[in-house]
Amino acid sequence: MAAGGGGSPSIVEYFGGEDGYRCGYCKNESGNLSHGMWAHSMTVQDYQDLIDRGWRRSGKYVYKPIMNQTCCPQYTIRCQALRFQTSKSHKKVLKKMLKFISKGDVSKAVSEEEPMDSHIEDVVPSDFAYKSESQVSQTELTPLNEDHAEGVENEDKDKVETKEEVNVKKVESDSLQIPVDKDAAGPGEPSHSSKTVHAPPKPGKGADLSKPPCRKAKDIRKERKLQKLLQNQMGTLEGSPLQAGQQALLSQNSKTPTNQPKSIEDFIFVSLPDDAPHKLEVRLVPVSFEDPQFKSSFNQSATLFAKYQMAIHKDTASECGENEAENPPNGPECGYGSFHQQYWLDGKIIAVGVIDILPYCVSSVYLYYDPDYSFLSLGVYSALREIAFTRKLHEKAPDLCFYYMGFYIHSCPKMRYKGQYRPSDLLCPETYVWTPIEQCLPLLELSKYSRFNQDTKAVDEGRVKELGRVRVLHKRTIMPYSVYKKRRKGPSDEASVQQYASLVGQTCSERMLLFRS
């Protein structure tokens, strides 16, 4: 895949709408329908524009689902990487990896299945906090492993007090722990006779009255939430006296730094102890045998791919068994094109993320990993690393600010996990405009195929307006379709060319070369 703006143009061979084939999601034997073309060469700018019109690649095969006919409509999804917010389950995965590397902790390393192979709780609109802004199936994008959605926490049952603890009662008042006069009952509490009050415990027994009473985790969480709420209200409270309870709470926590949410980078790039039992290194390697790192690690990477395919996707050994980057001056230092992100653990490759670095995004193509390390939730971890990588590239290439996750398939519950990377948008299949996913979900609940653009008068702004300007490569000669049409012998192929041009759009049809034999 070459960089856009120069060099060889994209050369594609369009196949038209293909006959239905087996769907990797609903297992319909002939329900998956798509348009397809073979990319003999492809510039990064052309591919960027194609995926923004619903196309996707698998190797050099580029395909576009026939959205209103296929059994499982596949909507292009992108995450706004610069505004990305980690969820609780994302933080859980990052902490799990950090504990494993820094302490060798595998205590929570229970067998966790990938989303494609396990049930993921449905994503509903209320799950999102939007701010502002195969061929296709299992070979298109390895599912980004996601822990099961965390359920609502059950309230802890109050522990039965021992007689040694009765003299210190815990009363919740704005989540603060306030000692109660042992001779006076609090509101709504039964009075205690002097018989229930005991002397301070003997050394080594009972509660230590010189220290604050033990507190439950839920009480601490409530206090933090209240503290954050009060701090957010400080702007409106300036110049006016605070309530006594507010003053007490802010005073108590005055030495505590503001509880700011941690970013992905805070988890990933944290300093590790010198005696950490494991070392994880992520290497970015161009997909080219001319690159020494790619060439030297190819056999190990290929062996890992075969192991993954056979263990996860049940491929046989025989079934397991491209491109160069360019460096424009205004692009990222690594250049644009196809890359492997290799995850090296203690000198051994345990996962490989296949990505495309394009002018406006990092596009996730595939992930394969060592099943022996599935307890690390490598799918989710790699996705978070790729989002962090997108943010890093943005520093050098300001236009590069999105992370594309392939297709979102609402009709397949196991594939809804991609919507948990927020804020994210779905591509309207008719007008090719981006729409916040939480606005799309109610529509998809009503119909698996939906037009997201609610402006009924809106049309595809990139549609073909002049078919004669489509560029054609015929007998090693580049010409506009209007010229080729006059020279062509035999039956007209105008319908096929018209379909091709409407799918790739006017801009790409005038830049790419449509191969005609």
XYZ file of C-alpha atoms in Angstrom:
517
model
C 0.000 0.000 0.000
C 1.657 3.190 -1.171
C 1.246 6.669 0.225
C -1.221 8.943 -1.479
C -0.295 12.008 -3.474
C 2.326 10.463 -5.706
C 3.805 7.276 -7.060
C 1.816 4.582 -8.798
C -1.979 4.977 -8.856
C -4.374 2.414 -7.480
C -5.287 -0.305 -9.976
C -8.430 -2.293 -9.221
C -10.378 -5.028 -10.940
C -14.085 -4.858 -10.108
C -16.029 -8.119 -9.811
C -19.502 -6.719 -9.189
C -21.999 -8.094 -6.695
C -21.019 -11.599 -5.660
C -23.291 -14.558 -5.105
C -24.169 -15.118 -1.481
C -21.697 -17.075 0.636
C -21.725 -18.443 4.164
C -22.045 -15.821 6.886
C -19.552 -16.142 9.699
C -21.952 -14.469 12.130
C -25.402 -16.031 11.725
C -24.105 -19.120 9.815
C -26.539 -18.500 6.947
C -25.115 -20.615 4.110
C -25.733 -18.037 1.378
C -26.897 -14.891 3.156
C -23.696 -12.853 3.114
C -23.732 -10.608 0.033
C -21.097 -8.085 -0.990
C -19.468 -6.232 -3.853
C -15.818 -7.053 -4.398
C -12.720 -5.964 -6.282
C -9.089 -6.980 -6.376
C -6.523 -4.276 -5.646
C -3.455 -4.855 -7.789
C -2.111 -1.729 -6.089
C -3.696 0.722 -3.663
C -2.656 4.124 -2.323
C -3.365 4.949 1.292
C -5.484 7.967 0.340
C -7.673 5.870 -1.953
C -8.142 3.234 0.724
C -8.962 5.922 3.287
C -11.666 7.256 0.988
C -12.955 3.750 0.279
C -13.390 2.772 3.932
C -15.214 6.075 4.419
C -17.697 4.705 1.899
C -18.132 1.347 3.623
C -15.366 -0.690 1.964
C -12.956 -2.939 3.827
C -9.953 -5.039 2.850
C -8.843 -8.590 3.531
C -5.363 -8.747 2.075
C -5.668 -7.312 -1.427
C -9.332 -8.227 -1.713
C -11.516 -5.171 -1.056
C -15.211 -5.690 -0.401
C -18.355 -3.760 0.452
C -21.387 -5.490 1.992
C -24.664 -5.074 0.124
C -26.219 -3.548 3.194
C -29.920 -3.772 2.390
C -29.653 -7.403 1.244
C -27.007 -9.146 3.337
C -28.183 -11.215 6.291
C -26.015 -9.323 8.795
C -25.553 -5.659 7.785
C -22.040 -4.496 8.641
C -21.666 -0.821 9.509
C -18.266 0.860 9.420
C -17.390 2.037 12.932
C -14.760 4.493 14.054
C -13.713 5.551 17.539
C -12.818 9.162 18.234
C -9.420 8.316 19.653
C -8.637 11.800 20.983
C -11.822 11.793 23.073
C -11.748 8.131 24.026
C -12.774 7.307 27.579
C -11.820 4.026 29.210
C -14.670 2.026 30.701
C -14.419 0.015 33.904
C -13.888 -3.186 31.955
C -11.162 -1.556 29.845
C -9.358 -0.414 33.000
C -9.701 -3.916 34.384
C -7.839 -5.330 31.389
C -5.102 -2.688 31.587
C -4.624 -3.318 35.313
C -4.552 -7.058 34.752
C -1.733 -6.717 32.233
C 0.135 -4.311 34.515
C -0.111 -6.692 37.473
C 1.050 -9.592 35.338
C 4.104 -7.735 34.053
C 5.090 -6.010 37.295
C 4.241 -8.762 39.782
C 3.668 -11.903 37.755
C 0.112 -11.925 39.106
C -2.063 -14.488 37.354
C -4.490 -15.008 40.227
C -7.360 -13.658 38.165
C -6.251 -15.377 34.996
C -9.405 -17.325 34.506
C -10.187 -18.611 31.046
C -11.810 -15.671 29.263
C -13.245 -16.260 25.840
C -13.090 -13.803 23.027
C -16.320 -11.932 22.191
C -16.752 -13.865 18.955
C -16.867 -17.061 20.950
C -18.809 -15.923 23.981
C -21.895 -13.969 24.870
C -21.465 -10.268 25.402
C -24.164 -8.331 27.171
C -26.175 -6.208 24.766
C -25.143 -2.589 24.466
C -27.989 -0.176 25.046
C -28.122 3.577 24.386
C -27.806 4.390 28.078
C -24.382 2.759 28.097
C -22.933 5.663 26.138
C -21.783 9.085 27.261
C -21.273 10.790 23.918
C -19.461 14.086 24.159
C -19.566 16.357 21.202
C -18.357 14.762 18.839
C -15.208 -15.018 5.678
C -14.046 -12.801 3.714
C -15.890 -10.386 5.778
C -16.567 -12.405 8.892
C -13.962 -13.831 11.194
C -11.076 -13.172 8.820
C -11.873 -9.458 8.564
C -11.031 -8.312 12.049
C -10.103 -10.445 14.973
C -12.572 -9.636 17.716
C -11.170 -7.214 20.223
C -11.478 -9.204 23.385
C -13.836 -7.584 25.871
C -14.601 -8.678 29.360
C -18.244 -9.341 30.039
C -20.097 -6.151 30.880
C -19.949 -5.570 34.577
C -23.268 -5.927 36.328
C -24.667 -3.542 38.863
C -22.827 -3.986 42.127
C -24.800 -5.678 44.835
C -25.077 -3.780 48.065
C -22.971 -5.389 50.753
C -24.838 -6.739 53.712
C -23.956 -5.029 56.941
C -21.718 -7.162 59.039
C -22.966 -8.299 62.422
C -21.192 -6.278 65.046
C -19.260 -7.994 67.741
C -19.667 -6.750 71.273
C -16.165 -5.224 71.112
C -17.273 -3.022 68.184
C -20.490 -1.724 69.664
C -18.797 1.202 71.350
C -17.894 2.665 67.999
C -20.852 2.943 65.634
C -20.601 3.909 61.988
C -23.299 6.344 60.919
C -23.613 7.390 57.296
C -24.031 11.135 56.967
C -22.973 12.386 53.526
C -20.820 9.222 53.507
C -18.707 10.561 56.355
C -17.890 8.344 59.311
C -19.061 10.100 62.473
C -18.521 8.579 65.948
C -21.748 8.400 67.921
C -22.089 9.253 71.574
C -22.353 5.895 73.224
C -25.040 7.194 75.574
C -27.207 8.787 72.914
C -29.014 7.036 70.090
C -28.885 8.520 66.635
C -32.081 9.289 64.673
C -33.885 6.119 63.819
C -31.498 3.958 65.822
C -32.401 1.895 68.862
C -30.938 3.083 72.123
C -28.245 0.946 73.732
C -28.179 0.355 77.448
C -24.989 0.776 79.371
C -24.788 -2.998 79.551
C -23.893 -3.155 75.874
C -21.004 -0.730 76.252
C -17.670 -2.313 76.981
C -14.301 -1.032 77.969
C -11.616 -0.586 75.326
C -10.415 -3.948 74.041
C -7.373 -5.629 75.442
C -4.183 -5.404 73.422
C -4.402 -7.593 70.353
C -8.168 -7.889 70.513
C -10.969 -5.870 69.004
C -10.813 -2.482 67.284
C -7.976 -0.019 67.820
C -9.747 3.146 68.986
C -6.693 5.249 68.230
C -7.249 4.647 64.517
C -10.207 5.520 62.290
C -12.823 2.768 62.025
C -12.640 0.403 59.075
C -14.646 1.530 56.108
C -16.387 -0.369 53.383
C -15.424 0.108 49.761
C -18.937 1.248 48.876
C -18.749 3.979 51.517
C -15.463 5.220 50.081
C -16.959 5.276 46.575
C -19.952 7.268 47.771
C -17.650 9.768 49.461
C -15.584 10.203 46.312
C -18.670 10.767 44.197
C -19.950 13.379 46.628
C -16.569 15.051 46.753
C -16.435 15.248 42.963
C -19.982 16.623 42.851
C -19.162 19.318 45.365
C -15.956 20.253 43.597
C -17.841 20.583 40.319
C -20.228 22.973 42.052
C -17.455 25.147 43.469
C -17.703 27.509 40.496
C -21.285 28.383 41.395
C -20.610 28.464 45.120
C -17.739 30.979 45.016
C -18.493 33.985 47.134
C -21.276 32.226 49.029
C -20.933 30.329 52.306
C -20.835 26.565 52.076
C -23.009 24.297 54.105
C -21.321 22.937 57.193
C -21.367 19.416 55.827
C -19.785 20.576 52.569
C -17.094 22.491 54.431
C -16.305 19.444 56.551
C -16.111 17.170 53.528
C -13.893 19.510 51.518
C -11.703 20.136 54.532
C -11.239 16.437 55.158
C -10.219 15.847 51.556
C -8.246 19.045 51.043
C -5.013 17.076 51.002
C -6.290 14.647 48.391
C -5.592 15.494 44.723
C -8.535 15.950 42.411
C -9.886 12.577 41.354
C -9.203 12.875 37.639
C -9.925 9.799 35.495
C -6.827 8.024 34.268
C -6.037 7.924 30.564
C -4.893 4.862 28.640
C -1.367 6.229 28.717
C -1.426 6.337 32.524
C -1.862 2.564 32.543
C 0.347 1.652 29.589
C 3.392 3.868 30.060
C 3.695 3.574 33.836
C 7.165 2.964 35.263
C 7.787 -0.647 36.233
C 9.942 -1.899 39.103
C 13.466 -3.006 38.249
C 12.692 -6.508 39.456
C 9.534 -6.902 37.359
C 9.239 -10.599 36.447
C 8.116 -9.903 32.868
C 8.976 -7.493 30.095
C 6.506 -6.493 27.378
C 7.676 -4.662 24.257
C 5.510 -3.555 21.326
C 7.355 -3.210 18.027
C 5.941 -1.559 14.913
C 7.184 -3.391 11.827
C 6.369 -2.500 8.180
C 4.854 -5.368 6.208
C 7.751 -5.789 3.794
C 10.419 -8.422 3.358
C 12.812 -5.565 2.682
C 12.465 -4.598 6.338
C 15.009 -6.562 8.429
C 12.772 -6.783 11.514
C 9.850 -8.115 9.500
C 12.045 -10.616 7.698
C 13.829 -11.867 10.826
C 10.586 -12.336 12.782
C 8.503 -13.709 9.912
C 8.855 -17.402 10.764
C 7.964 -16.856 14.425
C 5.022 -14.650 13.439
C 3.774 -17.179 10.848
C 3.993 -20.014 13.380
C 1.971 -17.973 15.869
C -0.630 -17.222 13.189
C -1.062 -20.918 12.422
C -1.355 -21.764 16.134
C -3.994 -19.061 16.601
C -6.035 -20.012 13.535
C -6.107 -23.695 14.447
C -6.942 -23.113 18.126
C -9.423 -20.251 17.825
C -10.937 -20.623 14.350
C -10.420 -24.380 13.956
C -8.471 -24.046 10.699
C -6.434 -26.973 9.482
C -2.652 -26.723 9.137
C -2.947 -26.574 5.328
C -5.291 -23.569 5.561
C -2.712 -21.543 7.473
C -0.260 -22.322 5.267
C 2.082 -7.028 0.614
C 2.829 -4.010 0.982
C 5.350 -1.228 1.652
C 5.194 1.945 3.665
C 6.163 5.386 2.408
C 7.187 8.447 4.375
C 5.606 11.726 3.245
C 7.092 14.823 4.953
C 3.843 15.788 6.713
C 3.000 12.279 7.877
C 3.979 10.208 10.920
C 7.619 9.181 11.278
C 6.770 5.532 10.578
C 5.034 6.510 7.329
C 1.696 5.296 5.981
C 0.836 1.788 4.883
C 0.429 -1.682 6.368
C 2.197 -2.644 9.574
C 2.443 -5.366 12.177
C 2.425 -4.410 15.826
C 4.315 -7.254 17.449
C 3.843 -7.907 21.151
C 7.049 -9.382 22.540
C 6.823 -10.887 26.017
C 10.154 -11.920 27.522
C 11.734 -12.193 24.067
C 8.874 -14.120 22.446
C 6.063 -12.909 20.162
C 2.716 -13.570 21.861
C 0.475 -11.434 19.614
C 0.505 -9.579 16.310
C -1.869 -6.772 15.432
C -2.220 -6.073 11.713
C -2.990 -2.396 11.164
C -3.162 0.136 8.351
C -1.866 3.632 9.053
C -3.862 5.977 6.808
C -4.058 9.766 6.420
C -6.923 10.155 8.914
C -6.878 6.988 10.972
C -5.325 3.808 12.247
C -7.410 0.968 10.857
C -7.406 -2.362 12.682
C -7.271 -5.228 10.192
C -6.623 -8.379 12.207
C -5.176 -9.719 15.430
C -3.744 -13.135 16.179
C -2.218 -14.217 19.455
C -0.914 -17.170 21.409
C -3.952 -18.907 22.965
C -1.767 -19.742 25.992
C -1.989 -16.051 26.921
C -5.712 -15.575 26.397
C -6.063 -14.859 30.120
C -4.508 -11.444 29.448
C -7.479 -10.399 27.277
C -5.098 -9.566 24.445
C -7.908 -8.526 22.122
C -9.005 -5.678 24.369
C -5.475 -4.837 25.405
C -4.267 -4.557 21.798
C -7.249 -2.370 20.875
C -6.447 -0.003 23.731
C -2.789 0.050 22.709
C -3.835 0.869 19.142
C -6.023 3.740 20.366
C -3.078 5.074 22.380
C -0.890 4.641 19.286
C -3.390 6.656 17.227
C -3.174 9.478 19.749
C 0.608 9.361 19.558
C 0.613 9.559 15.752
C -1.750 12.513 15.955
C 1.028 14.564 17.555
C 3.003 14.453 14.291
C 0.100 14.110 11.840
C -2.766 16.314 13.145
C -5.321 14.923 10.653
C -4.802 11.397 11.972
C -7.228 11.218 14.895
C -9.569 8.227 14.430
C -9.347 4.529 15.188
C -11.326 2.329 12.795
C -12.495 -1.002 14.199
C -13.864 -2.565 11.049
C -17.572 -3.362 11.083
C -20.191 -3.047 13.802
C -22.863 -5.731 13.457
C -25.849 -5.004 15.665
C -27.813 -8.034 14.474
C -25.062 -10.231 15.943
C -25.000 -9.704 19.751
C -21.474 -11.085 19.986
C -20.217 -8.276 17.733
C -21.765 -5.380 19.641
C -18.747 -5.070 21.919
C -17.132 -2.638 19.469
C -19.706 -0.055 20.499
C -18.192 -0.048 23.984
C -15.190 1.924 22.704
C -16.631 5.386 23.011
C -17.260 7.944 21.752
C -17.728 6.266 18.385
C -19.668 6.821 15.164
C -21.324 4.634 12.553
C -21.303 5.362 8.833
C -24.676 5.953 7.207
C -24.958 3.325 4.429
C -26.785 5.704 2.074
C -25.298 9.176 2.534
C -21.892 8.166 3.998
C -22.004 10.658 6.859
C -20.861 9.764 10.371
C -23.511 9.517 13.079
C -22.969 9.100 16.849
C -23.596 5.456 17.659
C -26.108 6.149 20.430
C -28.332 7.835 17.855
C -28.078 4.744 15.647
C -28.870 2.082 18.247
C -32.624 2.817 18.574
C -32.927 2.592 14.784
C -31.059 -0.713 14.678
C -33.322 -2.112 17.376
C -36.238 -1.557 14.990
C -34.524 -2.774 11.831
C -31.184 -4.460 11.224
C -30.739 -2.261 8.148
C -31.162 1.449 8.708
C -30.322 4.779 7.163
C -28.804 6.877 9.950
C -29.020 10.277 8.284
C -32.442 11.543 9.330
C -32.431 14.301 6.739
C -34.680 12.720 4.122
C -33.459 15.175 1.482
C -29.786 14.381 2.055
C -28.005 12.464 -0.694
C -24.573 10.983 -1.232
C -22.436 14.058 -1.841
C -19.676 11.909 -3.328
C -21.926 10.218 -5.877
C -20.904 9.910 -9.508
C -21.905 12.928 -11.564
C -19.916 12.281 -14.739
C -19.451 8.632 -15.669
C -17.280 9.586 -18.636
C -14.545 10.809 -16.272
C -14.018 7.418 -14.655
C -10.400 6.404 -15.322
C -9.826 3.103 -17.102
C -6.691 1.040 -17.720
C -7.054 -0.825 -21.011
C -4.183 -2.490 -22.896
C -1.630 -0.665 -20.739
C -3.194 2.658 -21.678
C -4.904 5.033 -19.240
C -7.994 6.760 -20.620
C -11.311 8.194 -19.441
C -14.291 5.888 -19.722
C -15.817 8.135 -22.415
C -12.867 7.266 -24.698
C -12.762 3.592 -23.705
C -16.482 3.270 -24.393
C -15.986 4.324 -28.008
C -13.056 1.954 -28.531
C -14.632 -1.035 -26.820
C -15.767 -3.908 -28.976
C -18.525 -6.239 -27.936
C -21.468 -5.747 -25.557
C -21.660 -2.623 -23.439
C -20.284 -2.761 -19.908
C -21.725 0.599 -18.913
C -24.000 -0.885 -16.217
C -21.044 -2.546 -14.496
C -18.900 0.591 -14.680
C -21.807 2.683 -13.424
C -22.213 0.363 -10.432
C -18.490 0.443 -9.685
C -18.364 4.234 -9.855
C -21.415 4.656 -7.616
C -19.808 2.436 -4.964
C -16.340 4.004 -4.924
C -17.583 7.561 -5.501
C -16.621 10.214 -8.010
C -13.322 11.150 -6.361
C -11.900 7.624 -6.265
C -13.268 6.754 -9.691
C -11.264 9.634 -11.168
C -8.070 8.703 -9.265
C -8.039 4.902 -9.365
C -7.609 2.915 -12.547
C -10.358 0.444 -13.376
C -8.725 -2.470 -15.141
C -10.573 -3.604 -18.257
C -9.366 -6.572 -20.299
